[in-house]
Coordinates of C-alpha atoms in Angstrom, one line a residue:
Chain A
X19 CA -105.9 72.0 109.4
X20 CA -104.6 68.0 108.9
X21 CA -108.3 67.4 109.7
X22 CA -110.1 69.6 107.0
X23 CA -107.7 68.0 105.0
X24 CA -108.7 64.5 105.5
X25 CA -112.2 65.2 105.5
X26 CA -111.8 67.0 101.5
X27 CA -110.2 64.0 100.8
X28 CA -113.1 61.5 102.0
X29 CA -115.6 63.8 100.3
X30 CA -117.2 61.1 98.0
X31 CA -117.0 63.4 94.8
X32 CA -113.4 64.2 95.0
X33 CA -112.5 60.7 95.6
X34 CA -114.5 59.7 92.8
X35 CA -113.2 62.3 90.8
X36 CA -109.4 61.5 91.2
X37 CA -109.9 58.5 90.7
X38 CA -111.3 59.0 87.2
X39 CA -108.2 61.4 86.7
X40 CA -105.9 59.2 87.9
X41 CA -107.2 56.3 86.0
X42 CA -106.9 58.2 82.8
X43 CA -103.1 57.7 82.9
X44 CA -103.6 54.1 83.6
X45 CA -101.9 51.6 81.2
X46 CA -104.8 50.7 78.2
X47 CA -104.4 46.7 79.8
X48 CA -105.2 48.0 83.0
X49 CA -108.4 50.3 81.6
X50 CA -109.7 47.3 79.7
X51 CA -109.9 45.1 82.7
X52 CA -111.9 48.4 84.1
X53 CA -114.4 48.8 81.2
X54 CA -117.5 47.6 80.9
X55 CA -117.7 44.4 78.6
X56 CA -120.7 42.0 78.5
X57 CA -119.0 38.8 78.2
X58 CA -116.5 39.7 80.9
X59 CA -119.5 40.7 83.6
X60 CA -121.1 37.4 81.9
X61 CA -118.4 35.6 83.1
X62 CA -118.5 37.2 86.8
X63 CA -116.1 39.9 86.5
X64 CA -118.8 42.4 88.5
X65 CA -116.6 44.9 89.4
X66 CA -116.8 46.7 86.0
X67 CA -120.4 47.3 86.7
X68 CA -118.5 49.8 88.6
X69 CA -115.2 50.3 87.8
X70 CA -116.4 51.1 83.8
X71 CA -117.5 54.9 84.8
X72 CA -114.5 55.5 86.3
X73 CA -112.3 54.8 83.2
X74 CA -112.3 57.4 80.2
X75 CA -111.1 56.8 75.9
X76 CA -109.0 59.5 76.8
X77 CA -106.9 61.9 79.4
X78 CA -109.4 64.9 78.1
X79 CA -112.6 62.2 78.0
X80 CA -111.5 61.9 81.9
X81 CA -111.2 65.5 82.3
X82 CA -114.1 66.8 81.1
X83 CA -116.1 64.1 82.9
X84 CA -114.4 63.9 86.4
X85 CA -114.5 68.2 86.4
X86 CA -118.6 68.3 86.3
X87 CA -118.4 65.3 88.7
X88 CA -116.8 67.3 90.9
X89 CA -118.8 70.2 91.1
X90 CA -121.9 69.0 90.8
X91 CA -120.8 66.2 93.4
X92 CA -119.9 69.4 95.6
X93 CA -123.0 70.7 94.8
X94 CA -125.3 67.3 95.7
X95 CA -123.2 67.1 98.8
X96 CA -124.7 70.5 100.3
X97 CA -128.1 69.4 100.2
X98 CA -127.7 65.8 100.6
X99 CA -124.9 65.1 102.5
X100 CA -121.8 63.3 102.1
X101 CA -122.9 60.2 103.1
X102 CA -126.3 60.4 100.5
X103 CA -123.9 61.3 97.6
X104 CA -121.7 58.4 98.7
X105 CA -124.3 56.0 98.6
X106 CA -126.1 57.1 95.6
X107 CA -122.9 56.6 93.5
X108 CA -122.3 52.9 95.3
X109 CA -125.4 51.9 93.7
X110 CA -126.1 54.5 91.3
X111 CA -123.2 53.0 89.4
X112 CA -124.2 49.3 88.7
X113 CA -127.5 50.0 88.1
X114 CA -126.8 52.2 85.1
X115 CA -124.3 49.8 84.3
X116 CA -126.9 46.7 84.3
X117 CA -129.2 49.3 82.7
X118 CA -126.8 50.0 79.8
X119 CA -126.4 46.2 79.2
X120 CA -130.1 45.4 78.9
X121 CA -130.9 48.4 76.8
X122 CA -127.8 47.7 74.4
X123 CA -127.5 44.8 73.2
X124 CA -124.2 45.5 71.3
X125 CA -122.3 47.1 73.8
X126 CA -119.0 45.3 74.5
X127 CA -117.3 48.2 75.8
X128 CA -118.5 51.2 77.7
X129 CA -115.8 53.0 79.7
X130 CA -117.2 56.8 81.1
X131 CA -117.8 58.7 84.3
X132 CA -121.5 60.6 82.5
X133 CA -123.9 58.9 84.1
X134 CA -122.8 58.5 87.9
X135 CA -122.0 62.8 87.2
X136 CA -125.9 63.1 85.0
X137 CA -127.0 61.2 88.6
X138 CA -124.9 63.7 90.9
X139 CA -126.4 66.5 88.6
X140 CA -129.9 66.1 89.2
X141 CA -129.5 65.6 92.6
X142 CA -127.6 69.0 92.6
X143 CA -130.1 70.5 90.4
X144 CA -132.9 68.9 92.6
X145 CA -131.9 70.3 96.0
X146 CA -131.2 74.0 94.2
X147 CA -134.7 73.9 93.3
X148 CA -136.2 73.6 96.3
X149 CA -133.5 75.5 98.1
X150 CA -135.1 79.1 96.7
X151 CA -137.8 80.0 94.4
X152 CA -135.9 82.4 92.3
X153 CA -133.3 79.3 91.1
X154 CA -136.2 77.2 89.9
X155 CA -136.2 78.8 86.0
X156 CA -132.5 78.9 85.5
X157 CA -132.1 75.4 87.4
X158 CA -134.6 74.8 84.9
X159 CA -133.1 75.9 81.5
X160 CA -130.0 74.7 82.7
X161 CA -131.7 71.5 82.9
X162 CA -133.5 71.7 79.2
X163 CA -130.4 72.7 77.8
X164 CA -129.0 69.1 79.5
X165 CA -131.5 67.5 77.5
X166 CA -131.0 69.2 74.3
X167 CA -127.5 68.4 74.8
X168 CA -128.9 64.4 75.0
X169 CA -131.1 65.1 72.2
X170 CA -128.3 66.3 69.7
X171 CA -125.6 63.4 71.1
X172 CA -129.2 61.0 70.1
X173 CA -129.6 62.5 66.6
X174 CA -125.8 62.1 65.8
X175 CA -124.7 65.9 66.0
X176 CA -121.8 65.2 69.0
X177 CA -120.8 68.8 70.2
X178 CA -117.8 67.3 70.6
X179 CA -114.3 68.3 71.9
X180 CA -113.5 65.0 73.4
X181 CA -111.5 63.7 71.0
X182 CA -112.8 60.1 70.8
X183 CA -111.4 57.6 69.0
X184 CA -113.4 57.0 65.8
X185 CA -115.0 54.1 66.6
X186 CA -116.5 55.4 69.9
X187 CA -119.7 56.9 69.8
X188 CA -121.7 58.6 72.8
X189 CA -123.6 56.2 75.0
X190 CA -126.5 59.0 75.4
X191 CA -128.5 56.4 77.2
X192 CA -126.6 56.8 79.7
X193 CA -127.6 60.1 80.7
X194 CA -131.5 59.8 80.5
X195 CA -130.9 56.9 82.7
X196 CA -128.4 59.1 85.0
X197 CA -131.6 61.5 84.7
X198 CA -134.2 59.1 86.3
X199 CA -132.2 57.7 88.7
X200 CA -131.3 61.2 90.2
X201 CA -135.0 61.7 90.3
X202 CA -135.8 58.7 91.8
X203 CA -132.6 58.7 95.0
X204 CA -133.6 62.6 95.3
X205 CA -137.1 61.0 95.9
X206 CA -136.5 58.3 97.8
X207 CA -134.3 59.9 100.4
X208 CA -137.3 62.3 100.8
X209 CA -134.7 65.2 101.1
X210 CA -136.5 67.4 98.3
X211 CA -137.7 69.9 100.6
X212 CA -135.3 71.9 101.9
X213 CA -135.7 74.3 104.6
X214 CA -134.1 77.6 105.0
X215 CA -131.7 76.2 107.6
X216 CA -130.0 74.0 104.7
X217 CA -128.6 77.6 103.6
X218 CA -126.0 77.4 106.3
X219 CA -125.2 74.1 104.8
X220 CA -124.9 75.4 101.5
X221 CA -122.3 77.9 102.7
X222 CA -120.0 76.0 104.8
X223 CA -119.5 73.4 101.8
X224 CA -119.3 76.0 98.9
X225 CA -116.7 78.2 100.8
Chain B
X4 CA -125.4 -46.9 65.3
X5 CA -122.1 -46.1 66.7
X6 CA -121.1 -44.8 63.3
X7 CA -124.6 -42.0 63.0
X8 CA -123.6 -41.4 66.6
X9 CA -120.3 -40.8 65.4
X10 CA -121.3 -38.4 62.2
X11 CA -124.3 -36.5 64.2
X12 CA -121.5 -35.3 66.7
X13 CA -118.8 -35.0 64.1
X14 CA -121.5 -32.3 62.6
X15 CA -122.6 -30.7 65.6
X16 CA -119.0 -29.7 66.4
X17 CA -118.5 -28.6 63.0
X18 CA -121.6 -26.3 63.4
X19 CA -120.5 -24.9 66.5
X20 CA -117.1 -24.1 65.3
X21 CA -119.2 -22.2 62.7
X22 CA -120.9 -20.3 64.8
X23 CA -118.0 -19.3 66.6
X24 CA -116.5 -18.3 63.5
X25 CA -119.4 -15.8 62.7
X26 CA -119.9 -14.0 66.0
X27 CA -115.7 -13.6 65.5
X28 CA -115.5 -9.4 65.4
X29 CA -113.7 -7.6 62.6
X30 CA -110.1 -6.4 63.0
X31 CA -111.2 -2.9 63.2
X32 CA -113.7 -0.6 63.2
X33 CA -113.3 3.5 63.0
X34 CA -115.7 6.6 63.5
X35 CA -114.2 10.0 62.4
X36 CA -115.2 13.2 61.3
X37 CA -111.9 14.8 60.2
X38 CA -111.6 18.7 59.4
X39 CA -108.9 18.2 56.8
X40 CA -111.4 15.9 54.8
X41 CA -114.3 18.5 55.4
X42 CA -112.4 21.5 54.8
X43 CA -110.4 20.2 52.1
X44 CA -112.1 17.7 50.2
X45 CA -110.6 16.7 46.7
X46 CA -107.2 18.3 47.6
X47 CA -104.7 16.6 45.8
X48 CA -101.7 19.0 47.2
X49 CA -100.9 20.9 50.3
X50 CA -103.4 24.2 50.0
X51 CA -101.6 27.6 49.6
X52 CA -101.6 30.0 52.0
X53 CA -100.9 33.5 50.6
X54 CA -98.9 35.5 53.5
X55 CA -101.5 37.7 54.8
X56 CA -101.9 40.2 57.8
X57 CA -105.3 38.5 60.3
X58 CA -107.7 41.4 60.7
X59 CA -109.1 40.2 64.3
X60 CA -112.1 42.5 65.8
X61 CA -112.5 41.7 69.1
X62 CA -114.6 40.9 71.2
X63 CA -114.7 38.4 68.2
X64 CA -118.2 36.8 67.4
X65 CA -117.1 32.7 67.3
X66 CA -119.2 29.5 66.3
X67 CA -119.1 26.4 67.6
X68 CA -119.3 23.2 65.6
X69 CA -118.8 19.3 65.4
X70 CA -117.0 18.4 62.2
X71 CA -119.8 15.8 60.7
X72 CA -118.6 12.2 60.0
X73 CA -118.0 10.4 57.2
X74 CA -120.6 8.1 58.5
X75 CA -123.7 8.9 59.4
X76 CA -124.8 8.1 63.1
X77 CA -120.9 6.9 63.3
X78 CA -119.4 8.7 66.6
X79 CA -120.2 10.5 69.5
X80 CA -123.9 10.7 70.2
X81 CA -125.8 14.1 70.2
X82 CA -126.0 14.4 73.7
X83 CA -122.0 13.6 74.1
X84 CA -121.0 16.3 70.8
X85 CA -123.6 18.8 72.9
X86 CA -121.6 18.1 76.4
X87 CA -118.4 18.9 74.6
X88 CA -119.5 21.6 72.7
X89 CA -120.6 23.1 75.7
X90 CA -117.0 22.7 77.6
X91 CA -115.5 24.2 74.8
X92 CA -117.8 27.4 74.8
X93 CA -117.4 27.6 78.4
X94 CA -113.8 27.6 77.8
X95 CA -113.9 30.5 75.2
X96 CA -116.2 32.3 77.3
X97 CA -113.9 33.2 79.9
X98 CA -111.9 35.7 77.7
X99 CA -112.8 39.3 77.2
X100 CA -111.6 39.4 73.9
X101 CA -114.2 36.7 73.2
X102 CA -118.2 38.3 72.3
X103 CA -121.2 36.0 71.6
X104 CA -120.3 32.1 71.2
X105 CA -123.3 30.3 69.2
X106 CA -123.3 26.6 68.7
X107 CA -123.8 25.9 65.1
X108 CA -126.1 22.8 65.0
X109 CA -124.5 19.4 62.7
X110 CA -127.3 19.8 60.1
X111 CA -126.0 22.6 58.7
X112 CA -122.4 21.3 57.8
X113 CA -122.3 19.6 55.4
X114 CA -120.1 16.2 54.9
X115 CA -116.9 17.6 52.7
X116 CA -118.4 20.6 52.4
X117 CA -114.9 22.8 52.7
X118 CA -114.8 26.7 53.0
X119 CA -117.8 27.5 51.1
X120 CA -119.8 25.5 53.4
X121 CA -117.9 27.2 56.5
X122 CA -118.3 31.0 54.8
X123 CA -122.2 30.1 54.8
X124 CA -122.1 29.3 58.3
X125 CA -120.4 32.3 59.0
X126 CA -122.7 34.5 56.9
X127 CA -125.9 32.5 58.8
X128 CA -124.8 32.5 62.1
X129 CA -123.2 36.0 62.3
X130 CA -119.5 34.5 63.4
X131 CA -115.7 35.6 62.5
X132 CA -114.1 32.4 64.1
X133 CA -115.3 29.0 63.6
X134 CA -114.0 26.4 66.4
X135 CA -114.5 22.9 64.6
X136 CA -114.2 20.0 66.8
X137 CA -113.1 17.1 65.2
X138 CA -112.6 13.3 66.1
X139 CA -110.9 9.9 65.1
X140 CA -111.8 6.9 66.8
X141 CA -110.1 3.8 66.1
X142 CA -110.6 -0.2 67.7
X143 CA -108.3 -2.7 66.9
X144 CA -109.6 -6.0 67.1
X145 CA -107.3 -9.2 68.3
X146 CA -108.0 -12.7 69.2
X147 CA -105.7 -14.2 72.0
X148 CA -104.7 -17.9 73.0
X149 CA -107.9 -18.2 75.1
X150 CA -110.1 -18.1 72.0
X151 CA -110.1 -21.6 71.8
X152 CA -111.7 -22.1 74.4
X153 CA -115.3 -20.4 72.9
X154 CA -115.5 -24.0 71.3
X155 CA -116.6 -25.2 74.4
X156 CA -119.6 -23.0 74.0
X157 CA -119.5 -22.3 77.9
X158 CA -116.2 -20.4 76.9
X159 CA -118.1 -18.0 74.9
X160 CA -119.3 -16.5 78.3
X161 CA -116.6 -16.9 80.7
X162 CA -113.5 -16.5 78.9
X163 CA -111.9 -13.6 77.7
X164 CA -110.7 -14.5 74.7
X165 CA -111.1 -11.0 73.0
X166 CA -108.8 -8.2 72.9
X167 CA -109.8 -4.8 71.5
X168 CA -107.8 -1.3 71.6
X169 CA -109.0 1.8 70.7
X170 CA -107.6 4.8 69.9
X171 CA -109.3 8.2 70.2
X172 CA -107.9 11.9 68.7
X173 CA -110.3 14.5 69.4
X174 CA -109.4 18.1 67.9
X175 CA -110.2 21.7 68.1
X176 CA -109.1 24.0 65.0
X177 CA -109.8 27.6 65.3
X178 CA -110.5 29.3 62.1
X179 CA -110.8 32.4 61.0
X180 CA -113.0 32.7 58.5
X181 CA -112.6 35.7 56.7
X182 CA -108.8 34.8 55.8
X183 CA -108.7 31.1 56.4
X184 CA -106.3 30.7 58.1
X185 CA -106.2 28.4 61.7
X186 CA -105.4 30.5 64.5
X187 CA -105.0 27.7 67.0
X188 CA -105.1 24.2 67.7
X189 CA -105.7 21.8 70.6
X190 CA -105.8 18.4 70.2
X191 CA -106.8 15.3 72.9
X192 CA -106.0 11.7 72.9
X193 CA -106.2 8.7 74.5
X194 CA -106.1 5.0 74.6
X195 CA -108.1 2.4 76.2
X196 CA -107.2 -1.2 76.2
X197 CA -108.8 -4.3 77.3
X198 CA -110.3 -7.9 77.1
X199 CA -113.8 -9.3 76.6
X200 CA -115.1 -12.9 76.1
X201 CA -116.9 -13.2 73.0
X202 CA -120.5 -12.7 74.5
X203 CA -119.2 -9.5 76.3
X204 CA -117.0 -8.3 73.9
X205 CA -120.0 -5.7 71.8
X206 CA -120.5 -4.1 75.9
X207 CA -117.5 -4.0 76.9
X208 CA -116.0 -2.5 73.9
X209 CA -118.5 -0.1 73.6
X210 CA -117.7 1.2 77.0
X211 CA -113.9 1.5 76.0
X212 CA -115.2 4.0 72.9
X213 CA -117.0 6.2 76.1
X214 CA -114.1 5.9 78.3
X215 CA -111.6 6.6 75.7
X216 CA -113.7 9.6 74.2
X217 CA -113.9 11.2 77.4
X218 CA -110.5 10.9 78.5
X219 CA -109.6 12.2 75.5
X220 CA -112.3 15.0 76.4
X221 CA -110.6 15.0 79.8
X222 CA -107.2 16.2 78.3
X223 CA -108.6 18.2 75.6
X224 CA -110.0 20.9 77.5
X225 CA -107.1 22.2 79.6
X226 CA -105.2 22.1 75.9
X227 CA -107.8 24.0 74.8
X228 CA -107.5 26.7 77.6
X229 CA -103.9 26.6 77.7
X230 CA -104.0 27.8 73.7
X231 CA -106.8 30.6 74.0
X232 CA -104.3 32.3 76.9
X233 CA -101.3 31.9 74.7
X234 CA -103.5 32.8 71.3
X235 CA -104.3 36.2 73.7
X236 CA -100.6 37.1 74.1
X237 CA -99.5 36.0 70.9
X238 CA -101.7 38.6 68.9
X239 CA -99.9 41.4 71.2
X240 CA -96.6 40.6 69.5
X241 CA -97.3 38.7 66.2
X242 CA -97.2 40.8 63.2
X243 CA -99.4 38.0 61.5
X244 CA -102.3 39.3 63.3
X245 CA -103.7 42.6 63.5
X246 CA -106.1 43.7 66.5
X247 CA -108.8 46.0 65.2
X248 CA -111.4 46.9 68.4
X249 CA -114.8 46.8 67.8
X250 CA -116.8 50.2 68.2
X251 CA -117.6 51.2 71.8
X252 CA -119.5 53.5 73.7
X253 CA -118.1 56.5 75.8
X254 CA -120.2 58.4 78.7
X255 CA -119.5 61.5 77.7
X256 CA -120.6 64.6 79.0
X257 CA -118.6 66.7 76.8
X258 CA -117.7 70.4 77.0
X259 CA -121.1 71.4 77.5
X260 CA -122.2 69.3 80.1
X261 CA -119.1 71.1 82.0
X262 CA -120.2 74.0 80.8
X263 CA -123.8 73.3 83.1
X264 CA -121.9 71.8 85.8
X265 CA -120.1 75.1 85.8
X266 CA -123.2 77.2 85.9
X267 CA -125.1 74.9 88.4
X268 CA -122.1 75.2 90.8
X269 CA -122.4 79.2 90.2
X270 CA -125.7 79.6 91.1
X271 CA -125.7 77.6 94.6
X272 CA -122.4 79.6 95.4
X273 CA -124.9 82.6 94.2
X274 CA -127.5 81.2 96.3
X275 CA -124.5 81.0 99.8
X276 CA -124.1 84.6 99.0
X277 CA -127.6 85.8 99.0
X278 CA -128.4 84.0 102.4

């Protein structure tokens, strides 16, 4: 039983996940060293290249963010493994920081867990569609309705119940980015194609 | 014969003397480019400042600039104000609450040219906050008892008969630009003192201006520092400054990217139960 427990607690999505929670109830001077600023990173403060998607504008921001983390980190796990999903948000996370920095040139402060959980998504979504035929159309709507989701943040029409601050607006980059760099790990670690024996897999990590 | 003798050296030592006496240097010579004289040109009285709330936005856009001099080519050369410059940015750069830093080349302040000149700068170059470093060098000029030796010519060379002091103030004000008003201050100075012989003196007392510019540097800089991290706290707590965050960007999936994470998680528990 102690050892079930440890191993939920090493599982790479919860412990990204709390930590986004957990962080939310941070002191704001504590969050700001956290976020991601240019001139700070500039200036060789590289851990917000990392640390930025882990803090949240708000308790609910954090919420909403770490919960489809979670599940869709659960998800990614089944079909990657613990150790893929690990890795894939160890580097998944600078790169769509660096990413965010070279596409905006503005950006001085970018706090938000969207793209590492955009990343964990398509993995997720990935690894369902080649898990059984009969998932591929709703893993795709569910997909198209991702990107109409991007599409209406782009166009400034937020469906939003984040409560952001007013001078925050939604860093939609982020998530086409999170989008092509899920492709591209789901690629690269050549575990598209998944057998029938990943089913077992599939079960012992959902129940 | 005797006598011409007499007379020729008579006049020879006379000429010397002359000589001596116009090589002698002036009492004092001074290079400055003051910010009160550029900002504040034909004041007559103190300015009034109107007690007003600072509006900062950080990470605050700042320009760097050299104050010009009230004579031109007077002071630090281009390649020194550039060094500096660039120690002062560096020092600015290490803050967070600090955005872009752009230098703002001497041609485009100009001499006296007060707050207008300094809101076109601002409008230009795309700054809030205007750092404007600022200088005052000062040599004093003495003669001591070993002067009158240069009238053996050979003295000229070998004695030090020359005394020169100088004095150097270098400044940074922070301005804000929008209301004014200086944020900070941090000021370096320094004094070099030496001898020369007469032939030396223009050398050597050129390499007191250097030394005594860059000590002043020297002690400048840490000043400098030592104000931005008190500046940082003191806009926590001062009431005379208000701290107004620039817009930022949130990752934000939102309700209905939960809303999909939801479903996706459904349909693989779906896909456990079917197999």
């Amino acid at each position: 039983m102690r050892n079930a427990v440890k191993a939920e607690v090493l599982v790479p999505s919860v412990v990204f996940s709390s930590l986004c929670v957990g962080l939310a109830f941070a002191p704001d001077s504590l969050v700001r060293e956290f976020a991601l600023n240019r001139t700070a990173v500039r200036t060789g403060e590289w851990w917000r290249l990392w640390t930025a998607h882990l803090v949240h504008f708000s308790p609910r921001h954090a919420l909403f963010d770490a919960g489809a983390a979670l599940l869709l980190g659960r998800v990614a796990e089944t079909f990657l493994g613990k150790r893929d999903v690990a890795m894939a948000l160890l580097l998944g996370a600078p790169l769509l920081s660096i990413a965010m920095l070279l596409i905006l040139p503005n950006l001085m402060d970018y706090r938000g867990a969207s793209g590492p959980a955009t990343l964990l998504g398509v993995m997720a979504g990935v690894g369902l569609w080649h898990s059984r035929p009969k998932f591929r159309a709703p893993t795709a709507c569910l997909g198209v309705l991702f990107l109409a989701k991007v599409a209406s943040d782009a166009f400034g029409v937020p469906m939003t119940l984040t409560n952001l601050p007013t001078n925050v607006s939604i860093a939609w980059q982020v998530h086409l980015i999170g989008v092509a760099l899920g492709l591209a790990v789901s690629i690269l670690m050549c575990k598209v194609d998944y057998p029938a024996e990943n089913a077992a897999t599939v079960s012992r990590c959902l129940g | 014969m005797n006598g011409l003798i007499r007379v020729s050296m008579v006049a020879l030592l006379f000429t010397l003397s002359g000589c001596a006496s116009m090589l002698g240097q002036p009492s004092h010579t001074a290079h400055a480019g003051s910010v009160v004289d550029y900002l504040y040109p034909d004041a007559k009285a103190a300015p009034q400042m109107q007690p007003e709330v600072t509006h900062l936005h950080p990470p605050v856009r700042v320009g760097i600039a050299f104050v010009p001099g009230s004579t031109y080519g007077a002071g630090p050369t281009e390649a020194e104000k550039m060094k500096l410059l660039s120690q002062v940015k560096d020092s600015f750069a290490k803050y967070g609450y600090i955005g872009s830093i752009e230098f703002i080349p001497s041609s485009y302040l100009r001499p006296r040219g007060g707050f207008e000149n300094l809101d076109q700068i601002s409008r230009m170059f795309n700054v809030e906050v205007i750092a404007l470093v600022s200088y005052d060098q000062i040599q004093f000029n003495d003669t001591n008892s070993l002067a009158v030796l240069y009238w053996t010519i050979v003295g000229a060379y070998m004695i030090h008969g020359d005394k020169y002091d100088v004095q150097t103030l270098l400044d940074t004000s922070v301005f804000d630009v929008g209301s004014r008003k200086l944020l900070f201050r941090a000021p370096g100075s320094s004094e070099v003192k030496g001898t020369a012989s007469m032939a030396g003196f223009s050398e050597h007392s050129r390499i007191a201006q250097e030394q005594g510019y860059q000590k002043a540097v020297d002690q400048m800089i840490p000043a400098l520092r030592s104000e931005l991290e008190e500046f940082k706290e003191r806009i926590k707590t001062d009431a005379a400054y208000a701290v107004e965050n620039k817009p930022g960007y949130a990752g934000d999936l939102e309700w209905v990217g939960l809303a999909l994470a939801v479903l996706l998680f459904g349909m693989a528990y779906a896909q456990r139960r079917q197999s």
